[in-house]
Amino acid sequence: MISLTQISKSFGRHQVLSNIDLTVTKGEVVVILGPSGSGKTTLLRCVNYLEKPSGGEIAIGDFKVNCKHARKKEIHQLRQKTAMVFQQYNLFRHKTALENVMEGLLIVKKLPKDEARKRSIALLEKVGLGSKLDAYPSQLSGGQQQRVGIARALALEPEVILFDEPTSALDPELVGEVLAVIRKIAKEGITMIVVTHEMGFARDVANHVVFMDGGVIVEEGTPTELFNHPREERTKQFLKRIT
Ligand code: ADP
């Protein structure tokens, strides 16, 4: 359903991604693991063109973008099919939780205000924030802000949600509530690609685990294959360090 073919990315002379091929099936939860600096975030950002890949092709369903010759309209369409949940939440500070979720529905989906409001309330209830509709980000904990970020991503009804280390800015006691929400929506069959260092979460929730190092995919497989029977030395070393 989503395929990345030969995606590469350089920043100046520094090649950060080299010929990445990755296929994600509909409903799958893909977790990307790897040491810091291995290119995980850059890969995720390439999927929705927050970073422009230097080469390769991105396909979501029948929609394909050739990264060397992408037109503005195609990039816009690609972005409409994806939503990103950021490490630092990236909420509008001067808008309430409800307004943050409504924004995409009004601007991107062009829904009437009443409808946008109704849907946003339902989504905030889904992430456990029904009582915080009118709170501003500064009045919410990090975990609550991230749950608003997740509701905002869901509101766009994307084909895939991209999570960029969604819990790494949180105090440890707040990580669980955010992972619980991600788990819950994963069960609903929403396709996700998640960059995370949360190994327990990766084991439980992922259908497909990808290990990256040095800008390439070193190894990928089911959680059992990757965690219990890693084939590559680099994967073994990484798992030894973090567990
Ligand atoms: P990871 O998510 O695995 O920690 P990143 O994708 O953030 O890795 O970074 C991969 C490499 O790309 C790093 O060496 C980083 O310094 C470099 N990099 C990332 N973003 C930029 C940028 N905007 N400009 C220059 N170099 C960057």
Coordinates of C-alpha atoms and ligand atoms in Angstrom, one line a residue:
M1 CA 0.0 0.0 0.0
I2 CA 2.9 2.4 0.7
S3 CA 6.1 1.8 -1.1
L4 CA 9.3 3.6 -0.9
T5 CA 11.7 2.8 -3.7
Q6 CA 15.4 3.7 -3.7
I7 CA 14.8 6.8 -1.5
S8 CA 18.0 8.7 -0.9
K9 CA 18.7 12.0 0.8
S10 CA 21.8 14.1 1.2
F11 CA 22.3 17.3 3.1
G12 CA 25.1 19.0 1.1
R13 CA 27.8 16.3 0.7
H14 CA 26.5 14.3 3.6
Q15 CA 24.5 11.3 2.4
V16 CA 22.0 10.5 5.1
L17 CA 19.8 7.9 3.3
S18 CA 21.0 5.5 0.7
N19 CA 18.6 3.7 -1.6
I20 CA 15.9 2.8 1.0
D21 CA 13.3 0.3 -0.2
L22 CA 10.4 -0.2 2.2
T23 CA 6.9 -1.6 1.7
V24 CA 4.2 -1.0 4.3
T25 CA 0.9 -2.9 3.9
K26 CA -2.5 -1.3 4.8
G27 CA -3.2 -1.6 8.5
E28 CA 0.4 -2.4 9.4
V29 CA 2.3 -0.8 12.3
V30 CA 5.9 -0.4 11.2
V31 CA 8.4 0.5 13.9
I32 CA 11.8 1.9 12.8
L33 CA 14.6 1.4 15.2
G34 CA 18.3 2.3 15.0
P35 CA 21.0 4.3 16.7
S36 CA 20.9 8.1 16.8
G37 CA 21.9 9.6 13.5
S38 CA 21.0 6.5 11.5
G39 CA 18.5 8.5 9.4
K40 CA 15.2 7.4 10.9
T41 CA 13.7 10.8 11.3
T42 CA 14.9 11.9 7.9
L43 CA 13.3 8.9 6.3
L44 CA 10.0 9.6 8.1
R45 CA 10.1 13.3 7.0
C46 CA 10.8 12.2 3.4
V47 CA 7.6 10.2 3.3
N48 CA 5.5 13.4 3.6
Y49 CA 8.1 15.7 2.0
L50 CA 9.0 17.7 5.1
E51 CA 12.4 16.8 3.6
K52 CA 12.7 16.5 -0.1
P53 CA 14.3 13.2 -1.0
S54 CA 17.3 13.5 -3.4
G55 CA 16.0 10.6 -5.4
G56 CA 13.6 7.7 -5.5
E57 CA 9.9 7.1 -5.6
I58 CA 7.1 7.3 -3.0
A59 CA 3.9 5.5 -3.7
I60 CA 0.7 5.6 -1.6
G61 CA -1.9 3.3 -3.2
D62 CA -2.0 4.2 -6.9
F63 CA -0.6 7.6 -6.2
K64 CA 3.1 7.9 -7.1
V65 CA 5.7 10.6 -6.8
N66 CA 9.0 10.5 -8.6
C67 CA 11.1 12.5 -6.1
K68 CA 13.4 14.0 -8.8
H69 CA 10.6 15.5 -10.8
A70 CA 7.9 16.1 -8.2
R71 CA 5.5 18.9 -8.9
K72 CA 4.0 21.2 -6.3
K73 CA 0.5 19.7 -6.8
E74 CA 1.8 16.1 -6.3
I75 CA 3.6 17.1 -3.1
H76 CA 0.4 18.7 -1.9
Q77 CA -1.5 15.5 -2.7
L78 CA 1.1 13.4 -0.9
R79 CA 0.9 15.6 2.2
Q80 CA -2.9 15.1 2.2
K81 CA -2.4 11.4 2.5
T82 CA -0.1 11.5 5.5
A83 CA -0.1 13.1 8.9
M84 CA 2.8 13.5 11.2
V85 CA 2.9 13.4 15.0
F86 CA 6.0 15.3 16.2
Q87 CA 8.4 14.8 19.1
Q88 CA 7.7 18.3 20.3
Y89 CA 3.9 18.1 19.6
N90 CA 4.0 21.3 17.4
L91 CA 0.6 22.6 18.6
F92 CA -0.5 26.1 18.0
R93 CA 0.1 27.8 21.4
H94 CA -2.6 30.4 21.1
K95 CA -5.3 27.9 20.2
T96 CA -7.2 25.5 22.5
A97 CA -7.0 21.7 22.2
L98 CA -10.3 21.8 20.3
E99 CA -9.2 24.5 18.0
N100 CA -5.9 22.7 17.3
V101 CA -7.8 19.6 16.2
M102 CA -10.4 21.6 14.2
E103 CA -7.8 23.6 12.3
G104 CA -7.0 20.8 9.8
L105 CA -10.6 20.0 9.3
L106 CA -11.5 23.7 8.5
I107 CA -8.4 24.5 6.4
V108 CA -7.4 21.2 4.8
K109 CA -10.7 19.3 4.7
K110 CA -12.8 22.5 4.4
L111 CA -15.6 21.1 6.6
P112 CA -18.3 23.4 7.9
K113 CA -17.5 24.7 11.4
D114 CA -20.2 22.7 13.2
E115 CA -19.1 19.4 11.6
A116 CA -15.4 20.1 12.3
R117 CA -16.3 20.8 15.9
K118 CA -18.3 17.7 16.3
R119 CA -15.6 15.5 14.9
S120 CA -12.9 17.1 16.9
I121 CA -14.8 16.7 20.1
A122 CA -15.2 13.0 19.3
L123 CA -11.5 12.6 18.6
L124 CA -10.5 14.4 21.8
E125 CA -12.8 12.1 23.7
K126 CA -11.2 9.1 22.0
V127 CA -7.7 10.2 23.2
G128 CA -9.1 10.8 26.8
L129 CA -9.2 14.6 26.6
G130 CA -13.0 15.2 26.6
S131 CA -12.6 17.4 29.6
K132 CA -9.8 19.5 28.2
L133 CA -11.4 20.9 25.0
D134 CA -10.9 24.5 26.0
A135 CA -7.5 24.1 27.5
Y136 CA -4.5 25.8 25.9
P137 CA -1.3 23.8 25.4
S138 CA 0.4 25.6 28.3
Q139 CA -2.3 24.3 30.6
L140 CA -1.8 20.7 29.5
S141 CA 0.9 18.2 30.4
G142 CA 3.3 16.9 27.8
G143 CA 1.4 13.7 27.6
Q144 CA -1.9 15.5 27.1
Q145 CA -0.4 17.8 24.5
Q146 CA 0.9 14.8 22.6
R147 CA -2.6 13.2 22.7
V148 CA -4.0 16.4 21.2
G149 CA -1.3 16.0 18.5
I150 CA -2.6 12.4 17.9
A151 CA -6.2 13.6 17.7
R152 CA -5.1 16.3 15.2
A153 CA -3.4 13.7 13.0
L154 CA -6.4 11.3 13.2
A155 CA -8.8 14.2 12.2
L156 CA -7.1 14.4 8.8
E157 CA -8.0 10.7 8.1
P158 CA -4.7 10.1 6.4
E159 CA -3.7 6.9 4.7
V160 CA -0.8 6.7 7.1
I161 CA 0.2 8.4 10.4
L162 CA 3.9 9.1 10.8
F163 CA 5.1 9.2 14.5
D164 CA 8.5 10.8 15.0
E165 CA 9.7 9.7 18.5
P166 CA 6.3 10.6 20.0
T167 CA 7.3 10.0 23.6
S168 CA 10.9 11.0 23.7
A169 CA 10.2 14.6 25.0
L170 CA 8.0 13.3 27.8
D171 CA 8.7 12.7 31.5
P172 CA 8.9 9.0 32.0
E173 CA 5.6 8.9 34.0
L174 CA 3.7 10.3 31.0
V175 CA 5.1 7.9 28.3
G176 CA 2.5 5.2 29.2
E177 CA -0.6 7.3 28.5
V178 CA 0.6 8.3 25.1
L179 CA 1.7 4.7 24.1
A180 CA -1.7 3.5 25.3
V181 CA -3.5 5.8 22.9
I182 CA -1.2 4.8 20.0
R183 CA -1.9 1.2 20.8
K184 CA -5.6 1.8 20.8
I185 CA -5.6 3.4 17.4
A186 CA -3.2 0.7 16.0
K187 CA -5.9 -1.8 16.9
E188 CA -8.3 0.0 14.7
G189 CA -6.2 -0.8 11.7
I190 CA -4.7 2.6 11.0
T191 CA -1.5 2.3 9.1
M192 CA 1.4 3.8 11.0
I193 CA 5.1 4.2 10.8
V194 CA 6.7 4.9 14.2
V195 CA 10.2 5.9 15.0
T196 CA 10.7 5.1 18.7
H197 CA 13.2 3.9 21.2
E198 CA 10.4 2.2 23.2
M199 CA 11.3 -1.5 22.8
G200 CA 8.4 -2.9 24.8
F201 CA 6.0 -1.0 22.6
A202 CA 7.8 -2.1 19.4
R203 CA 7.5 -5.8 20.5
D204 CA 3.9 -5.6 21.4
V205 CA 2.4 -3.3 18.8
A206 CA 4.5 -3.6 15.7
N207 CA 3.7 -6.0 12.9
H208 CA 6.9 -5.1 11.1
V209 CA 10.2 -3.8 12.6
V210 CA 12.9 -2.1 10.6
F211 CA 16.4 -1.7 11.9
M212 CA 18.4 1.2 10.3
D213 CA 22.0 2.1 10.6
G214 CA 24.2 4.4 8.6
G215 CA 21.4 5.5 6.3
V216 CA 20.4 2.0 5.2
I217 CA 17.9 -0.7 6.3
V218 CA 20.2 -3.3 7.8
E219 CA 17.4 -5.8 8.6
E220 CA 13.6 -6.0 8.8
G221 CA 11.1 -8.6 9.9
T222 CA 8.4 -9.4 12.5
P223 CA 9.2 -8.4 16.1
T224 CA 10.0 -12.0 16.9
E225 CA 12.4 -12.3 14.0
L226 CA 14.1 -9.0 14.7
F227 CA 14.2 -9.2 18.5
N228 CA 14.6 -12.9 19.1
H229 CA 16.5 -14.0 16.0
P230 CA 18.4 -11.0 14.6
R231 CA 20.6 -12.1 11.6
E232 CA 22.9 -9.2 11.3
E233 CA 25.8 -8.4 13.6
R234 CA 24.9 -4.7 13.7
T235 CA 21.3 -5.5 14.8
K236 CA 22.6 -7.8 17.5
Q237 CA 25.0 -5.2 18.8
F238 CA 22.3 -2.5 18.9
L239 CA 19.8 -4.8 20.7
K240 CA 22.5 -5.7 23.2
R241 CA 23.2 -2.0 24.0
I242 CA 19.6 -1.0 24.5
T243 CA 18.1 -4.0 26.4
Ligands
ADP1 P1 17.9 9.6 13.6 O1 16.5 10.0 13.5 O2 18.2 8.2 13.3 O3 18.6 10.0 14.9 P2 18.3 11.7 11.7 O4 17.5 11.4 10.5 O5 17.8 12.8 12.6 O6 18.7 10.4 12.4 O7 19.7 12.3 11.2 C1 20.5 11.5 10.3 C2 21.7 12.4 9.9 O8 21.3 13.5 9.1 C3 22.5 13.0 11.1 O9 23.9 12.9 10.8 C4 22.0 14.4 11.2 O10 23.0 15.2 11.7 C5 21.8 14.7 9.7 N1 20.7 15.7 9.5 C6 19.4 15.6 9.8 N2 18.7 16.7 9.5 C7 19.6 17.5 8.9 C8 19.5 18.9 8.4 N3 18.4 19.5 8.3 N4 20.7 19.4 7.9 C9 21.8 18.7 7.9 N5 22.0 17.5 8.4 C10 20.9 16.9 8.9

